[in-house]
Short mmCIF file of N, CA and C in Angstrom, two decimals:
data_model
loop_
_atom_site.label_atom_id
_atom_site.label_comp_id
_atom_site.label_asym_id
_atom_site.label_seq_id
_atom_site.Cartn_x
_atom_site.Cartn_y
_atom_site.Cartn_z
N MET Y 36 -19.35 63.80 -31.84
CA MET Y 36 -19.72 64.40 -30.67
C MET Y 36 -18.64 64.26 -29.63
N ALA Y 37 -18.26 65.28 -28.96
CA ALA Y 37 -17.15 65.26 -27.96
C ALA Y 37 -17.54 64.74 -26.70
N LYS Y 38 -16.69 63.89 -26.03
CA LYS Y 38 -16.91 63.29 -24.80
C LYS Y 38 -16.49 64.10 -23.72
N ARG Y 39 -17.21 64.24 -22.69
CA ARG Y 39 -16.79 64.87 -21.38
C ARG Y 39 -15.93 63.97 -20.55
N LYS Y 40 -15.05 64.52 -19.85
CA LYS Y 40 -14.17 63.79 -18.91
C LYS Y 40 -14.90 63.39 -17.72
N SER Y 41 -14.84 62.07 -17.26
CA SER Y 41 -15.55 61.74 -16.12
C SER Y 41 -15.13 62.39 -14.91
N GLN Y 42 -16.08 62.89 -14.11
CA GLN Y 42 -15.74 63.65 -12.92
C GLN Y 42 -16.01 62.54 -11.63
N GLY Y 43 -16.33 61.36 -11.94
CA GLY Y 43 -16.65 60.41 -10.82
C GLY Y 43 -18.14 60.32 -10.86
N GLU Y 44 -18.65 60.09 -9.61
CA GLU Y 44 -20.14 60.06 -9.50
C GLU Y 44 -20.71 60.76 -8.20
N VAL Y 45 -21.92 61.12 -8.25
CA VAL Y 45 -22.39 61.87 -7.20
C VAL Y 45 -23.90 61.27 -6.85
N GLU Y 46 -24.21 61.55 -5.55
CA GLU Y 46 -25.56 61.19 -5.32
C GLU Y 46 -26.15 62.28 -4.62
N VAL Y 47 -27.27 62.79 -5.17
CA VAL Y 47 -27.99 64.06 -4.74
C VAL Y 47 -29.35 63.85 -4.48
N ALA Y 48 -29.96 64.76 -3.76
CA ALA Y 48 -31.33 64.72 -3.63
C ALA Y 48 -31.89 66.23 -4.17
N HIS Y 49 -33.00 66.10 -4.75
CA HIS Y 49 -33.37 67.44 -5.36
C HIS Y 49 -34.82 67.70 -5.02
N ILE Y 50 -35.22 69.03 -5.06
CA ILE Y 50 -36.59 69.48 -5.00
C ILE Y 50 -36.89 70.19 -6.26
N MET Y 51 -37.91 69.86 -6.99
CA MET Y 51 -38.21 70.47 -8.34
C MET Y 51 -39.56 71.11 -8.29
N VAL Y 52 -39.65 72.25 -8.62
CA VAL Y 52 -40.98 72.87 -8.91
C VAL Y 52 -41.17 73.13 -10.45
N LYS Y 53 -42.21 72.46 -11.08
CA LYS Y 53 -42.42 72.66 -12.42
C LYS Y 53 -42.94 74.04 -12.72
N ASN Y 54 -42.36 74.64 -13.84
CA ASN Y 54 -43.03 75.85 -14.36
C ASN Y 54 -44.53 75.67 -14.60
N ASP Y 55 -45.22 76.85 -14.39
CA ASP Y 55 -46.72 76.77 -14.68
C ASP Y 55 -47.06 77.71 -15.71
N SER Y 56 -47.45 77.31 -16.85
CA SER Y 56 -47.72 78.15 -17.99
C SER Y 56 -48.75 79.14 -17.83
N SER Y 57 -49.66 78.93 -16.83
CA SER Y 57 -50.71 80.03 -16.56
C SER Y 57 -50.31 81.05 -15.49
N ASN Y 58 -49.11 80.83 -14.93
CA ASN Y 58 -48.62 81.78 -13.91
C ASN Y 58 -47.03 81.72 -14.05
N SER Y 59 -46.40 82.73 -14.73
CA SER Y 59 -45.05 82.70 -15.02
C SER Y 59 -44.13 82.83 -13.79
N THR Y 60 -44.62 83.31 -12.70
CA THR Y 60 -43.79 83.54 -11.55
C THR Y 60 -43.98 82.50 -10.37
N TYR Y 61 -44.98 81.67 -10.63
CA TYR Y 61 -45.30 80.70 -9.44
C TYR Y 61 -44.18 79.78 -9.14
N ALA Y 62 -43.59 79.09 -10.00
CA ALA Y 62 -42.51 78.20 -9.69
C ALA Y 62 -41.30 78.93 -9.09
N LYS Y 63 -40.87 79.98 -9.62
CA LYS Y 63 -39.80 80.65 -9.15
C LYS Y 63 -39.97 81.17 -7.67
N ASP Y 64 -41.28 81.77 -7.48
CA ASP Y 64 -41.61 82.29 -6.09
C ASP Y 64 -41.67 81.07 -5.16
N LYS Y 65 -42.19 79.94 -5.64
CA LYS Y 65 -42.31 78.82 -4.60
C LYS Y 65 -40.80 78.23 -4.35
N ILE Y 66 -40.05 78.06 -5.29
CA ILE Y 66 -38.70 77.54 -5.04
C ILE Y 66 -37.90 78.47 -4.06
N PHE Y 67 -37.99 79.72 -4.31
CA PHE Y 67 -37.23 80.64 -3.43
C PHE Y 67 -37.86 80.71 -1.96
N ASP Y 68 -39.14 80.44 -1.95
CA ASP Y 68 -39.78 80.18 -0.54
C ASP Y 68 -39.14 79.07 0.15
N ILE Y 69 -39.12 77.95 -0.65
CA ILE Y 69 -38.52 76.54 -0.05
C ILE Y 69 -37.05 76.92 0.27
N TYR Y 70 -36.23 77.65 -0.63
CA TYR Y 70 -34.86 77.84 -0.17
C TYR Y 70 -34.69 78.62 1.02
N ASN Y 71 -35.60 79.55 1.23
CA ASN Y 71 -35.46 80.44 2.44
C ASN Y 71 -35.78 79.38 3.62
N LYS Y 72 -36.78 78.51 3.61
CA LYS Y 72 -37.02 77.64 4.57
C LYS Y 72 -35.84 76.61 4.91
N LEU Y 73 -35.26 76.17 3.79
CA LEU Y 73 -34.00 75.35 4.04
C LEU Y 73 -32.86 76.20 4.61
N SER Y 74 -32.74 77.40 4.08
CA SER Y 74 -31.61 78.21 4.74
C SER Y 74 -31.84 78.45 6.31
N GLN Y 75 -33.05 78.39 6.77
CA GLN Y 75 -33.32 78.67 8.21
C GLN Y 75 -33.37 77.33 8.84
N GLY Y 76 -32.94 76.20 8.22
CA GLY Y 76 -32.73 74.90 8.95
C GLY Y 76 -33.85 73.92 8.65
N ALA Y 77 -34.76 74.15 8.00
CA ALA Y 77 -35.78 73.14 7.57
C ALA Y 77 -35.22 71.86 7.12
N ASP Y 78 -35.81 70.73 7.25
CA ASP Y 78 -35.39 69.35 6.92
C ASP Y 78 -35.56 69.31 5.27
N PHE Y 79 -34.48 69.01 4.61
CA PHE Y 79 -34.61 68.85 3.18
C PHE Y 79 -35.44 67.68 2.67
N SER Y 80 -35.29 66.44 3.28
CA SER Y 80 -36.15 65.40 2.93
C SER Y 80 -37.54 65.66 3.14
N LYS Y 81 -37.92 66.24 4.23
CA LYS Y 81 -39.36 66.60 4.55
C LYS Y 81 -39.94 67.51 3.52
N ILE Y 82 -39.17 68.51 3.33
CA ILE Y 82 -39.53 69.58 2.29
C ILE Y 82 -39.77 68.88 1.08
N GLY Y 83 -38.82 68.03 0.57
CA GLY Y 83 -38.79 67.38 -0.77
C GLY Y 83 -40.09 66.60 -0.92
N GLN Y 84 -40.39 65.88 0.22
CA GLN Y 84 -41.71 64.94 0.24
C GLN Y 84 -42.74 65.79 0.15
N GLU Y 85 -42.86 66.90 0.78
CA GLU Y 85 -44.13 67.69 0.59
C GLU Y 85 -44.30 68.57 -0.58
N HIS Y 86 -43.10 69.07 -1.06
CA HIS Y 86 -43.32 70.10 -2.14
C HIS Y 86 -42.70 69.80 -3.63
N SER Y 87 -42.00 68.80 -3.66
CA SER Y 87 -41.37 68.56 -4.94
C SER Y 87 -42.37 68.02 -5.96
N ASP Y 88 -42.25 68.55 -7.20
CA ASP Y 88 -43.15 68.05 -8.30
C ASP Y 88 -42.52 66.83 -8.95
N ASP Y 89 -41.35 66.47 -8.60
CA ASP Y 89 -40.78 65.07 -9.14
C ASP Y 89 -41.31 64.00 -8.15
N LEU Y 90 -42.50 63.48 -8.54
CA LEU Y 90 -43.19 62.57 -7.55
C LEU Y 90 -42.25 61.24 -7.39
N SER Y 91 -41.59 60.85 -8.17
CA SER Y 91 -40.82 59.62 -8.13
C SER Y 91 -39.73 59.78 -7.12
N SER Y 92 -39.00 60.94 -7.03
CA SER Y 92 -38.02 61.14 -6.10
C SER Y 92 -38.59 61.77 -4.75
N ALA Y 93 -39.75 62.40 -4.98
CA ALA Y 93 -40.34 63.12 -3.68
C ALA Y 93 -40.63 62.16 -2.49
N LYS Y 94 -41.08 60.90 -2.95
CA LYS Y 94 -41.34 59.99 -1.85
C LYS Y 94 -40.24 59.39 -1.18
N LYS Y 95 -38.95 59.78 -1.76
CA LYS Y 95 -37.71 59.28 -1.16
C LYS Y 95 -37.05 60.53 -0.57
N GLY Y 96 -37.74 61.60 -0.25
CA GLY Y 96 -37.18 62.93 0.22
C GLY Y 96 -36.32 63.72 -0.77
N GLY Y 97 -36.53 63.40 -2.05
CA GLY Y 97 -35.80 63.89 -3.16
C GLY Y 97 -34.66 63.21 -3.65
N LYS Y 98 -34.28 62.14 -3.01
CA LYS Y 98 -33.09 61.30 -3.35
C LYS Y 98 -33.19 60.66 -4.66
N LEU Y 99 -32.03 60.97 -5.44
CA LEU Y 99 -31.94 60.35 -6.81
C LEU Y 99 -30.89 59.32 -6.74
N PRO Y 100 -30.98 58.30 -7.76
CA PRO Y 100 -29.87 57.31 -7.84
C PRO Y 100 -28.53 58.04 -8.18
N LYS Y 101 -27.41 57.59 -7.69
CA LYS Y 101 -26.18 58.07 -8.11
C LYS Y 101 -25.99 58.09 -9.60
N PHE Y 102 -25.21 59.18 -10.07
CA PHE Y 102 -24.96 59.28 -11.46
C PHE Y 102 -23.68 59.87 -11.78
N GLY Y 103 -23.10 59.53 -12.93
CA GLY Y 103 -21.87 60.05 -13.38
C GLY Y 103 -22.14 61.09 -14.70
N THR Y 104 -21.04 61.54 -15.10
CA THR Y 104 -20.93 62.53 -16.20
C THR Y 104 -21.87 62.10 -17.36
N GLY Y 105 -22.68 63.01 -17.89
CA GLY Y 105 -23.36 62.64 -19.04
C GLY Y 105 -24.67 62.04 -18.76
N ARG Y 106 -25.11 61.85 -17.64
CA ARG Y 106 -26.33 61.20 -17.38
C ARG Y 106 -27.51 62.15 -17.08
N MET Y 107 -27.18 63.46 -16.83
CA MET Y 107 -28.22 64.45 -16.37
C MET Y 107 -28.06 65.68 -17.56
N ILE Y 108 -29.05 66.57 -17.42
CA ILE Y 108 -28.87 67.66 -18.34
C ILE Y 108 -27.80 68.54 -17.64
N LYS Y 109 -27.13 69.24 -18.56
CA LYS Y 109 -25.79 70.00 -18.10
C LYS Y 109 -25.81 70.77 -16.94
N PRO Y 110 -26.91 71.85 -16.79
CA PRO Y 110 -26.92 72.71 -15.70
C PRO Y 110 -27.04 71.95 -14.39
N PHE Y 111 -27.96 70.75 -14.36
CA PHE Y 111 -28.12 70.08 -13.28
C PHE Y 111 -26.85 69.29 -12.79
N GLU Y 112 -26.14 68.71 -13.79
CA GLU Y 112 -24.94 67.97 -13.59
C GLU Y 112 -23.81 68.85 -13.04
N ASP Y 113 -23.74 70.04 -13.72
CA ASP Y 113 -22.61 71.12 -13.33
C ASP Y 113 -22.70 71.40 -11.79
N ILE Y 114 -23.92 71.70 -11.38
CA ILE Y 114 -24.22 72.00 -9.98
C ILE Y 114 -23.92 70.93 -9.12
N ALA Y 115 -24.41 69.76 -9.49
CA ALA Y 115 -24.20 68.44 -8.66
C ALA Y 115 -22.77 68.20 -8.49
N PHE Y 116 -21.92 68.29 -9.39
CA PHE Y 116 -20.49 68.14 -9.39
C PHE Y 116 -19.60 69.24 -8.85
N ASP Y 117 -20.21 70.39 -8.66
CA ASP Y 117 -19.59 71.53 -8.12
C ASP Y 117 -19.53 71.53 -6.53
N PHE Y 118 -20.34 70.79 -5.81
CA PHE Y 118 -20.37 70.65 -4.48
C PHE Y 118 -19.05 70.35 -3.75
N GLU Y 119 -18.71 70.83 -2.64
CA GLU Y 119 -17.49 70.49 -1.91
C GLU Y 119 -17.95 69.64 -0.83
N ASN Y 120 -18.97 69.85 -0.16
CA ASN Y 120 -19.19 69.20 1.09
C ASN Y 120 -20.60 68.46 1.11
N GLU Y 121 -20.62 67.21 1.62
CA GLU Y 121 -21.78 66.54 1.71
C GLU Y 121 -22.76 67.35 2.79
N GLY Y 122 -24.02 67.31 2.31
CA GLY Y 122 -25.03 68.15 3.09
C GLY Y 122 -25.27 69.55 2.52
N ASP Y 123 -24.30 70.04 1.76
CA ASP Y 123 -24.47 71.42 1.19
C ASP Y 123 -25.74 71.33 0.11
N PHE Y 124 -26.36 72.47 0.11
CA PHE Y 124 -27.36 72.48 -0.98
C PHE Y 124 -27.22 73.79 -1.90
N SER Y 125 -27.73 73.74 -2.96
CA SER Y 125 -27.58 74.74 -4.07
C SER Y 125 -28.56 75.90 -3.79
N GLU Y 126 -28.24 76.93 -4.44
CA GLU Y 126 -29.34 77.98 -4.57
C GLU Y 126 -30.26 77.53 -5.75
N PRO Y 127 -31.51 78.09 -5.80
CA PRO Y 127 -32.44 77.67 -6.86
C PRO Y 127 -31.80 77.94 -8.16
N PHE Y 128 -32.15 77.08 -9.16
CA PHE Y 128 -31.72 77.33 -10.55
C PHE Y 128 -32.80 76.64 -11.38
N GLU Y 129 -32.92 77.28 -12.63
CA GLU Y 129 -33.84 76.84 -13.60
C GLU Y 129 -33.26 75.94 -14.71
N THR Y 130 -34.09 74.97 -15.07
CA THR Y 130 -33.76 74.19 -16.31
C THR Y 130 -35.09 74.01 -17.17
N SER Y 131 -35.04 73.41 -18.24
CA SER Y 131 -36.15 73.27 -19.04
C SER Y 131 -37.36 72.54 -18.34
N TYR Y 132 -37.03 71.90 -17.24
CA TYR Y 132 -38.07 71.09 -16.52
C TYR Y 132 -38.68 71.84 -15.35
N GLY Y 133 -38.01 73.01 -14.93
CA GLY Y 133 -38.65 73.77 -13.93
C GLY Y 133 -37.45 74.37 -13.15
N TRP Y 134 -37.78 74.68 -11.79
CA TRP Y 134 -36.86 75.24 -10.84
C TRP Y 134 -36.45 74.07 -9.81
N HIS Y 135 -35.08 74.15 -9.44
CA HIS Y 135 -34.47 73.01 -8.68
C HIS Y 135 -33.69 73.57 -7.60
N ILE Y 136 -33.60 72.85 -6.39
CA ILE Y 136 -32.55 72.92 -5.48
C ILE Y 136 -32.08 71.47 -5.27
N LEU Y 137 -30.60 71.44 -5.28
CA LEU Y 137 -30.01 70.19 -5.07
C LEU Y 137 -29.17 70.17 -3.74
N LYS Y 138 -29.07 69.00 -3.19
CA LYS Y 138 -28.42 68.68 -2.02
C LYS Y 138 -27.34 67.61 -2.23
N LEU Y 139 -26.25 67.84 -1.90
CA LEU Y 139 -25.14 66.61 -2.00
C LEU Y 139 -25.34 65.66 -0.88
N ILE Y 140 -25.49 64.39 -1.33
CA ILE Y 140 -25.50 63.25 -0.39
C ILE Y 140 -24.07 62.57 -0.26
N LYS Y 141 -23.53 62.38 -1.43
CA LYS Y 141 -22.23 61.75 -1.42
C LYS Y 141 -21.53 62.07 -2.81
N LYS Y 142 -20.24 62.04 -2.76
CA LYS Y 142 -19.52 62.28 -3.99
C LYS Y 142 -18.31 61.42 -4.11
N TRP Y 143 -18.18 60.68 -5.21
CA TRP Y 143 -17.03 59.83 -5.42
C TRP Y 143 -16.22 60.41 -6.74
N CYS Y 144 -14.98 60.82 -6.41
CA CYS Y 144 -14.14 61.59 -7.38
C CYS Y 144 -13.21 60.59 -8.16
N ARG Y 145 -13.11 60.82 -9.34
CA ARG Y 145 -12.11 59.98 -10.11
C ARG Y 145 -10.71 60.77 -10.01
N ILE Y 146 -9.72 60.06 -9.96
CA ILE Y 146 -8.34 60.62 -9.76
C ILE Y 146 -7.53 60.44 -11.01
#
């Protein structure tokens, strides 16, 4: 198995909406509604507490423990390490867990 080069570590918050097997568009519609609210200045932490389906991080405003390369599923990790500026948030994206929006809290780069 090939190893990925370490990119350092990141700390992010996320909002996740799980896919609903009985309604194929529910999660996507909800996450884009959340994204629109965030784009208009809504508080990420408050929205995360109220709407994220990841209950363990939702109570912390979506905040996850910092992580390095190889700790998260690839699409999630790629977006987390792509951020340039603290406070930036991603467009909605889908993984096998559902739909997500990430926000960069802090990034530590390896040189």
